[in-house]
CSV table of C-alpha atoms in Angstrom, one decimal:
chain,number,residue,atom,x,y,z
A,1,MET,CA,17.5,-12.3,12.6
A,2,LEU,CA,19.6,-9.0,12.6
A,3,VAL,CA,16.9,-6.1,11.7
A,4,HIS,CA,18.3,-3.0,10.7
A,5,GLN,CA,16.6,0.5,9.0
A,6,MET,CA,17.7,2.5,6.2
A,7,ASP,CA,16.4,5.6,4.7
A,8,VAL,CA,16.1,6.2,1.2
A,9,VAL,CA,17.6,10.4,0.5
A,10,THR,CA,15.5,12.3,-2.1
A,11,THR,CA,13.5,9.0,-2.9
A,12,PHE,CA,10.8,9.9,-5.4
A,13,LEU,CA,13.9,11.7,-7.7
A,14,ASN,CA,15.1,8.4,-8.4
A,15,GLY,CA,12.3,7.4,-10.6
A,16,ASN,CA,12.4,6.8,-14.6
A,17,LEU,CA,9.3,8.5,-16.4
A,18,ASP,CA,7.3,6.6,-18.9
A,19,GLU,CA,5.5,9.5,-19.7
A,20,GLU,CA,6.5,12.9,-22.0
A,21,ILE,CA,5.9,15.7,-19.0
A,22,TYR,CA,6.8,19.3,-19.0
A,23,MET,CA,6.6,21.9,-16.1
A,24,GLN,CA,7.0,25.9,-15.7
A,25,GLN,CA,10.8,26.9,-15.1
A,26,PRO,CA,11.2,27.4,-11.4
A,27,GLU,CA,11.7,30.9,-9.5
A,28,GLY,CA,14.8,32.3,-10.1
A,29,TYR,CA,15.8,29.9,-13.0
A,30,ILE,CA,14.2,32.0,-15.7
A,31,LYS,CA,17.0,33.9,-18.3
A,32,PRO,CA,15.7,37.3,-19.7
A,33,GLY,CA,14.3,36.3,-22.8
A,34,GLU,CA,13.4,32.8,-22.3
A,35,LYS,CA,10.7,33.1,-20.0
A,36,HIS,CA,8.1,31.4,-22.7
A,37,LEU,CA,10.2,28.2,-22.7
A,38,VAL,CA,9.4,25.1,-20.5
A,39,CYS,CA,11.2,22.3,-18.7
A,40,LYS,CA,11.4,18.8,-19.8
A,41,LEU,CA,11.7,16.4,-17.2
A,42,GLU,CA,13.9,13.2,-17.3
A,43,LYS,CA,13.4,12.1,-14.0
A,44,SER,CA,10.5,11.8,-11.6
A,45,LEU,CA,10.0,15.1,-9.4
A,46,TYR,CA,8.1,15.4,-6.2
A,47,GLY,CA,4.7,16.5,-6.8
A,48,LEU,CA,4.0,14.1,-9.7
A,49,LYS,CA,1.2,11.6,-9.5
A,50,GLN,CA,3.3,9.1,-11.1
A,51,ALA,CA,6.2,9.8,-8.6
A,52,PRO,CA,5.5,7.0,-5.9
A,53,ARG,CA,5.3,4.6,-8.9
A,54,CYS,CA,8.0,5.5,-10.3
A,55,TRP,CA,10.6,5.3,-7.2
A,56,ASN,CA,8.6,1.7,-6.6
A,57,LYS,CA,9.3,0.5,-10.1
A,58,ALA,CA,12.8,1.5,-10.1
A,59,PHE,CA,13.7,0.1,-6.8
A,60,GLY,CA,11.8,-3.0,-7.7
A,61,GLU,CA,13.7,-3.7,-11.2
A,62,TYR,CA,17.2,-3.1,-9.0
A,63,ILE,CA,16.6,-5.3,-6.4
A,64,LYS,CA,15.4,-8.2,-8.8
A,65,ASN,CA,18.5,-7.9,-10.3
A,66,ILE,CA,20.8,-8.2,-6.9
A,67,GLY,CA,18.4,-11.5,-6.2
A,68,PHE,CA,15.3,-10.3,-4.3
A,69,VAL,CA,12.0,-12.1,-5.4
A,70,GLN,CA,8.9,-10.1,-4.6
A,71,SER,CA,6.5,-11.8,-2.2
A,72,SER,CA,2.9,-12.7,-4.1
A,73,GLY,CA,1.4,-11.9,-0.5
A,74,ASP,CA,2.8,-8.4,0.2
A,75,ALA,CA,4.2,-6.6,-2.6
A,76,CYS,CA,6.2,-4.4,-0.1
A,77,VAL,CA,8.3,-7.2,0.7
A,78,HIS,CA,11.2,-8.6,-1.0
A,79,ILE,CA,12.9,-11.8,-0.5
A,80,LYS,CA,16.3,-13.5,-1.3
A,81,ARG,CA,16.7,-17.0,-0.2
A,82,GLN,CA,20.3,-18.6,-1.3
A,83,GLU,CA,22.5,-19.6,1.3
A,84,THR,CA,20.6,-17.7,4.1
A,85,LEU,CA,17.2,-15.7,4.1
A,86,THR,CA,17.6,-12.4,3.6
A,87,ILE,CA,14.2,-9.8,3.6
A,88,ILE,CA,13.7,-6.0,2.4
A,89,ALA,CA,10.2,-4.3,3.5
A,90,VAL,CA,9.5,-1.3,1.9
A,91,TYR,CA,7.4,1.5,3.0
A,92,VAL,CA,8.0,4.5,0.9
A,93,ASP,CA,11.5,5.8,1.3
A,94,ASP,CA,11.9,3.2,4.8
A,95,LEU,CA,13.9,0.2,4.5
A,96,ILE,CA,13.8,-2.3,7.1
A,97,LEU,CA,16.5,-5.0,6.9
A,98,LEU,CA,16.8,-8.6,8.2
A,99,ALA,CA,19.5,-10.8,7.4
A,100,GLU,CA,20.6,-14.0,9.7
A,101,ASN,CA,24.4,-12.5,10.0
A,102,THR,CA,26.3,-9.7,9.8
A,103,ILE,CA,28.3,-10.5,6.5
A,104,GLU,CA,25.3,-10.5,4.6
A,105,MET,CA,23.6,-7.4,6.3
A,106,LEU,CA,26.6,-5.4,5.1
A,107,LYS,CA,26.5,-6.7,2.0
A,108,ILE,CA,22.8,-5.7,1.3
A,109,LYS,CA,23.8,-2.2,2.4
A,110,ASP,CA,26.7,-1.9,-0.1
A,111,ASP,CA,24.6,-3.5,-2.5
A,112,LEU,CA,21.7,-0.7,-2.1
A,113,SER,CA,24.2,1.9,-1.6
A,114,LYS,CA,25.6,1.3,-5.1
A,115,LYS,CA,22.7,2.7,-6.8
A,116,PHE,CA,20.5,4.9,-4.3
A,117,LEU,CA,21.4,7.6,-1.5
A,118,LEU,CA,21.1,6.1,1.8
A,119,LYS,CA,20.9,7.0,5.2
A,120,ASP,CA,22.2,4.1,7.2
A,121,MET,CA,20.1,4.1,10.5
A,122,GLY,CA,21.6,1.3,12.5
A,123,GLU,CA,19.6,-1.3,14.5
A,124,LEU,CA,15.4,-0.7,13.8
A,125,HIS,CA,14.1,0.9,16.9
A,126,TYR,CA,11.6,3.1,15.5
A,127,CYS,CA,9.7,3.5,12.5
A,128,LEU,CA,6.7,5.1,11.4
A,129,GLY,CA,5.2,6.0,14.9
A,130,ILE,CA,6.2,2.5,16.1
A,131,THR,CA,9.0,2.3,19.3
A,132,ILE,CA,11.0,-1.3,18.5
A,133,ILE,CA,12.9,-2.7,21.3
A,134,GLN,CA,15.3,-5.7,20.6
A,135,ASP,CA,15.9,-7.7,23.4
A,136,LYS,CA,19.2,-9.9,22.0
A,137,LYS,CA,19.6,-11.6,25.4
A,138,ASN,CA,16.1,-13.0,25.5
A,139,LYS,CA,15.7,-13.3,21.9
A,140,GLN,CA,12.4,-11.1,21.6
A,141,ILE,CA,11.2,-7.9,20.0
A,142,PHE,CA,8.5,-5.6,21.6
A,143,LEU,CA,6.6,-3.0,19.6
A,144,ASN,CA,5.0,-0.3,21.4
A,145,GLN,CA,3.4,3.5,20.4
A,146,HIS,CA,4.6,5.0,23.8
A,147,GLN,CA,5.6,7.9,22.1
A,148,TYR,CA,3.0,8.1,19.4
A,149,ILE,CA,0.2,8.0,22.3
A,150,LYS,CA,1.9,10.7,24.4
A,151,LYS,CA,1.9,12.9,21.3
A,152,ILE,CA,-1.9,12.2,20.9
A,153,LEU,CA,-2.8,13.1,24.5
A,154,GLN,CA,-1.0,16.2,24.5
A,155,ARG,CA,-2.7,17.1,21.2
A,156,PHE,CA,-5.7,16.9,22.4
A,157,GLY,CA,-5.7,17.8,26.0
A,158,GLN,CA,-5.5,14.9,27.7
A,159,THR,CA,-2.0,14.5,29.5
A,160,GLU,CA,-4.0,15.3,33.3
A,161,ALA,CA,-6.9,13.3,32.3
A,162,LYS,CA,-8.2,10.4,35.0
A,163,VAL,CA,-6.9,7.2,33.8
A,164,VAL,CA,-9.9,4.4,33.0
A,165,THR,CA,-9.0,0.4,33.1
A,166,THR,CA,-11.0,-0.6,29.6
A,167,PRO,CA,-11.5,1.2,26.4
A,168,ALA,CA,-15.0,1.4,26.1
A,169,ASP,CA,-18.0,1.8,28.6
A,170,MET,CA,-19.6,-1.5,27.9
A,171,SER,CA,-23.1,-0.1,29.5
A,172,VAL,CA,-23.3,2.6,27.1
A,173,LYS,CA,-24.6,2.0,23.6
A,174,LEU,CA,-23.9,4.9,21.0
A,175,VAL,CA,-26.4,5.8,18.3
A,176,LYS,CA,-26.2,8.4,16.0
A,177,GLN,CA,-28.5,10.7,17.3
A,178,ASP,CA,-29.9,10.0,21.1
A,179,GLY,CA,-32.1,13.1,21.3
A,180,VAL,CA,-30.1,14.6,23.8
A,181,SER,CA,-26.5,15.3,22.9
A,182,LYS,CA,-25.2,18.3,21.2
A,183,SER,CA,-23.2,18.5,18.1
A,184,VAL,CA,-19.3,18.9,18.3
A,185,ASP,CA,-16.7,20.0,15.8
A,186,SER,CA,-16.7,17.3,13.1
A,187,THR,CA,-12.8,17.9,12.2
A,188,TYR,CA,-11.8,18.2,16.0
A,189,TYR,CA,-13.6,14.4,16.7
A,190,GLN,CA,-12.2,12.8,13.2
A,191,SER,CA,-8.8,13.7,14.3
A,192,ILE,CA,-9.1,12.1,17.2
A,193,ILE,CA,-10.3,9.3,15.6
A,194,GLY,CA,-7.7,9.3,12.8
A,195,SER,CA,-5.3,9.2,15.4
A,196,LEU,CA,-6.8,6.4,17.4
A,197,LEU,CA,-7.1,4.5,14.1
A,198,TYR,CA,-3.5,4.0,13.2
A,199,VAL,CA,-2.5,2.9,16.8
A,200,ALA,CA,-5.4,0.0,16.5
A,201,ILE,CA,-4.3,-1.1,13.6
A,202,ALA,CA,-0.5,-1.3,14.1
A,203,THR,CA,0.4,-2.4,17.6
A,204,ARG,CA,-3.2,-2.1,19.7
A,205,PRO,CA,-5.6,-4.8,19.2
A,206,ASP,CA,-7.3,-4.3,22.8
A,207,ILE,CA,-8.5,-0.7,21.5
A,208,SER,CA,-9.7,-1.8,17.9
A,209,GLN,CA,-13.4,-2.6,18.5
A,210,ALA,CA,-13.8,0.4,20.8
A,211,VAL,CA,-12.5,2.8,17.7
A,212,ARG,CA,-14.3,0.6,15.2
A,213,VAL,CA,-17.3,1.7,16.6
A,214,LEU,CA,-16.2,5.5,17.3
A,215,SER,CA,-15.3,6.2,13.5
A,216,LYS,CA,-19.5,5.2,12.4
A,217,PHE,CA,-20.0,8.6,13.8
A,218,CYS,CA,-17.5,10.9,12.0
A,219,ALA,CA,-20.1,12.7,9.7
A,220,SER,CA,-21.7,14.1,12.4
A,221,PRO,CA,-20.3,13.5,16.1
A,222,THR,CA,-22.7,14.4,19.0
A,223,GLU,CA,-21.0,15.0,22.7
A,224,ALA,CA,-21.6,11.4,23.7
A,225,HIS,CA,-19.5,10.2,20.6
A,226,LEU,CA,-16.7,12.6,22.0
A,227,THR,CA,-16.8,11.7,25.6
A,228,ALA,CA,-16.3,7.9,24.2
A,229,ALA,CA,-13.4,8.9,22.1
A,230,LYS,CA,-11.9,10.7,25.1
A,231,ARG,CA,-12.4,7.8,27.0
A,232,VAL,CA,-10.1,5.4,24.6
A,233,LEU,CA,-7.5,8.1,25.3
A,234,ARG,CA,-8.0,7.8,29.1
A,235,TYR,CA,-7.0,4.5,28.4
A,236,LEU,CA,-4.2,4.6,26.4
A,237,LYS,CA,-2.6,7.1,28.8
A,238,GLY,CA,-2.8,4.4,31.6
A,239,THR,CA,-1.4,1.6,29.1
A,240,GLU,CA,0.9,3.7,26.8
A,241,ASN,CA,3.7,1.0,27.1
A,242,LEU,CA,1.5,-1.8,26.9
A,243,SER,CA,3.5,-3.8,24.2
A,244,LEU,CA,3.2,-6.8,21.2
A,245,ARG,CA,5.8,-9.6,22.2
A,246,PHE,CA,7.5,-11.7,20.1
A,247,LYS,CA,9.8,-14.1,20.9
A,248,LYS,CA,11.9,-16.5,19.5
A,249,SER,CA,10.1,-20.0,20.0
A,250,VAL,CA,10.3,-23.9,18.8
A,251,SER,CA,6.5,-24.0,18.5
A,252,GLU,CA,5.5,-22.7,14.9
A,253,THR,CA,1.7,-22.9,15.8
A,254,PHE,CA,-0.4,-20.9,13.5
A,255,ILE,CA,-4.0,-20.4,15.2
A,256,GLY,CA,-7.1,-17.7,14.5
A,257,TYR,CA,-10.0,-17.0,16.4
A,258,SER,CA,-13.6,-15.3,14.8
A,259,ASP,CA,-16.4,-13.9,16.5
A,260,ALA,CA,-19.3,-11.7,15.5
A,261,ASP,CA,-22.3,-10.2,17.8
A,262,TRP,CA,-25.5,-10.5,15.9
A,263,ALA,CA,-27.3,-7.2,15.3
A,264,GLY,CA,-24.9,-5.1,17.4
A,265,ASP,CA,-25.2,-1.9,15.7
A,266,LEU,CA,-28.7,-0.3,16.9
A,267,ASP,CA,-29.0,2.5,14.1
A,268,ASP,CA,-28.9,-0.6,10.8
A,269,ARG,CA,-28.9,-3.6,12.8
A,270,HIS,CA,-25.5,-4.9,10.9
A,271,SER,CA,-23.3,-7.6,12.8
A,272,THR,CA,-19.6,-6.8,13.7
A,273,SER,CA,-16.9,-9.5,12.5
A,274,GLY,CA,-13.9,-9.8,14.7
A,275,ASN,CA,-10.6,-12.0,14.1
A,276,LEU,CA,-7.2,-12.6,15.7
A,277,PHE,CA,-4.4,-14.7,14.5
A,278,ILE,CA,-1.4,-15.9,16.7
A,279,LEU,CA,1.9,-17.0,15.1
A,280,ALA,CA,4.5,-18.6,17.4
A,281,ASN,CA,2.4,-17.0,20.5
A,282,GLY,CA,2.4,-13.6,19.1
A,283,THR,CA,-0.3,-11.3,17.7
A,284,ILE,CA,0.4,-10.7,14.3
A,285,SER,CA,-3.3,-10.0,12.9
A,286,TRP,CA,-6.2,-8.6,13.9
A,287,MET,CA,-9.5,-6.8,13.1
A,288,SER,CA,-13.1,-5.8,13.8
A,289,LYS,CA,-15.0,-4.7,10.8
A,290,LYS,CA,-18.4,-3.8,10.5
A,291,GLN,CA,-20.7,-6.5,7.9
A,292,ALA,CA,-22.1,-5.1,4.9
A,293,THR,CA,-25.0,-7.1,5.0
A,294,VAL,CA,-28.1,-7.6,8.0
A,295,ALA,CA,-27.7,-11.4,9.3
A,296,LEU,CA,-30.7,-13.2,10.1
A,297,SER,CA,-29.4,-15.2,12.5
A,298,THR,CA,-26.9,-15.3,15.0
A,299,ALA,CA,-25.3,-18.5,13.1
A,300,GLU,CA,-25.4,-16.1,10.0
A,301,SER,CA,-23.4,-13.3,11.2
A,302,GLU,CA,-20.7,-15.8,13.1
A,303,TYR,CA,-20.5,-17.2,9.4
A,304,VAL,CA,-19.5,-14.1,7.5
A,305,ALA,CA,-17.3,-13.7,10.1
A,306,LEU,CA,-15.7,-17.1,9.6
A,307,SER,CA,-15.5,-16.0,5.7
A,308,GLN,CA,-13.8,-13.2,6.5
A,309,ALA,CA,-11.1,-14.9,9.1
A,310,THR,CA,-10.6,-17.6,6.4
A,311,GLN,CA,-9.6,-15.2,3.8
A,312,GLU,CA,-7.2,-13.6,6.4
A,313,ALA,CA,-5.9,-16.9,6.9
A,314,ILE,CA,-5.2,-18.0,3.3
A,315,TRP,CA,-3.6,-14.6,2.7
A,316,LEU,CA,-1.1,-15.2,5.8
A,317,ARG,CA,-0.4,-18.6,4.6
A,318,ARG,CA,0.7,-17.5,1.5
A,319,LEU,CA,2.7,-14.6,3.1
A,320,LEU,CA,4.5,-16.8,5.5
A,321,LYS,CA,5.0,-19.5,2.7
A,322,ASP,CA,7.1,-16.6,0.7
A,323,LEU,CA,8.9,-16.3,3.8
A,324,GLY,CA,10.2,-19.8,4.3
A,325,MET,CA,7.6,-21.2,6.8
A,326,PHE,CA,5.8,-23.8,5.0
A,327,ILE,CA,2.9,-24.8,6.7
A,328,ASP,CA,2.0,-28.5,6.3
A,329,GLN,CA,-1.5,-28.4,8.3
A,330,PRO,CA,-4.8,-27.1,8.3
A,331,THR,CA,-4.9,-23.4,10.2
A,332,VAL,CA,-7.3,-23.8,13.2
A,333,ILE,CA,-9.4,-21.1,13.3
A,334,HIS,CA,-11.6,-21.2,16.7
A,335,GLU,CA,-15.0,-20.5,16.5
A,336,ASP,CA,-18.0,-20.8,19.6
A,337,ASN,CA,-20.7,-21.0,17.3
A,338,LYS,CA,-21.7,-24.6,16.6
A,339,GLY,CA,-24.5,-23.6,14.0
A,340,ALA,CA,-21.8,-22.0,12.1
A,341,ILE,CA,-19.5,-25.0,12.1
A,342,SER,CA,-22.3,-26.8,10.9
A,343,ILE,CA,-22.8,-24.8,7.9
A,344,ALA,CA,-19.1,-25.0,7.2
A,345,ARG,CA,-18.6,-28.6,7.3
A,346,ASN,CA,-22.4,-29.7,6.1
A,347,PRO,CA,-22.3,-29.6,1.9
A,348,VAL,CA,-26.1,-29.9,2.0
A,349,PHE,CA,-27.8,-26.7,1.4
A,350,HIS,CA,-31.3,-25.7,2.9
A,351,GLY,CA,-33.7,-23.0,3.0
A,352,ARG,CA,-31.8,-21.0,5.7
A,353,THR,CA,-28.4,-20.6,4.0
A,354,LYS,CA,-29.7,-20.5,0.0
A,355,HIS,CA,-28.8,-16.8,0.1
A,356,ILE,CA,-25.0,-17.3,1.7
A,357,ASP,CA,-24.3,-20.1,-0.8
A,358,ILE,CA,-21.2,-18.5,-2.0
A,359,ARG,CA,-19.7,-17.9,1.3
A,360,SER,CA,-20.5,-21.6,2.1
A,361,LEU,CA,-18.9,-22.8,-0.9
A,362,PHE,CA,-15.9,-20.8,-0.1
A,363,ILE,CA,-15.3,-21.9,3.9
A,364,ARG,CA,-15.9,-25.6,2.7
A,365,ALA,CA,-13.5,-25.4,-0.3
A,366,SER,CA,-10.9,-24.0,1.9
A,367,ILE,CA,-11.6,-27.0,4.7
A,368,GLN,CA,-11.6,-29.6,1.9
A,369,LEU,CA,-8.2,-27.9,0.4
A,370,GLY,CA,-6.6,-28.4,4.1
A,371,ALA,CA,-6.1,-24.7,4.3
A,372,ILE,CA,-8.0,-24.1,7.3
A,373,ASP,CA,-10.0,-26.2,10.1
A,374,VAL,CA,-12.6,-25.0,12.2
A,375,LYS,CA,-12.8,-26.2,15.5
A,376,TYR,CA,-15.4,-25.3,18.5
A,377,PHE,CA,-14.1,-22.9,21.3
A,378,PRO,CA,-16.5,-21.5,23.6
A,379,SER,CA,-17.6,-18.4,25.1
A,380,ILE,CA,-16.6,-17.2,28.5
């Protein structure tokens, strides 16, 4: 499909207000003797709490009138399926347009331009800090953040730092206070973590676990935490051009992987869930997240992680269905703990699983409905 980008000019001024709102007269506008007057707003305005909502409503209503349907899986994705498939993805004022041919792409742009003032950015090449490389000859797309990474390396003084080959030192177990490290500026530390989080969420699953661990210490970071954060930056310096690749494929295989560590957090003994999903040999979703409760066994921590992976699988299946990909087979989720798999498949409760019965029912129901299937996948 063709993938283009458009930018909406003065986005929030397109919205219509449902409330009656007044504002003070702007500087330079006040006439003599009319200082006591105020302005009644007819349209939404930048700075209003309602402005983003008003824009979203105005845009949604218009594209609905020209044949698009809002995805049930993602409210920011709009789909039109007539003779060809057309998709519009919206992020505030950035529009990503997908069409099967040039004629349909021009028609979308023309329809949108009739209602909104737009800037045509041509083929999608850079959006929200992500560089998109479209290799039409080999029918593949690469996503990376090398420009964004260069900026954060410069911002935090790591442009000349020594490169490392891993984002975290596995021999170092970070805790809130080790009794040795001194406190550091929390604002500086939080700025680093915030920048790293965006990289981890957007295109780099390889740093997700390291950044998740570091994000726990934002309230009162120490020198040990800052050293570990800078290590991630040093790792990114050596891998700034690493990309996610999506290639045209005859295979539509959609599979997932789920894993967990048991009591890995040394401060509160909570476990960490991790999952990753692959569609047609391309990584489309990943997560590393601390579990909300303390697991009493390895099987329980793995089972909680499997529950979170199941939720993600069901959501992704719904989104893919909206996009026209009908998956008639259960989504296989690979799991390396036979105990967790047994709990998921066995409908008989016993004393050690009474406290996780809600998750048990959810995963078992998903298996019985054919949404997922759990298979054993041994650890390396």
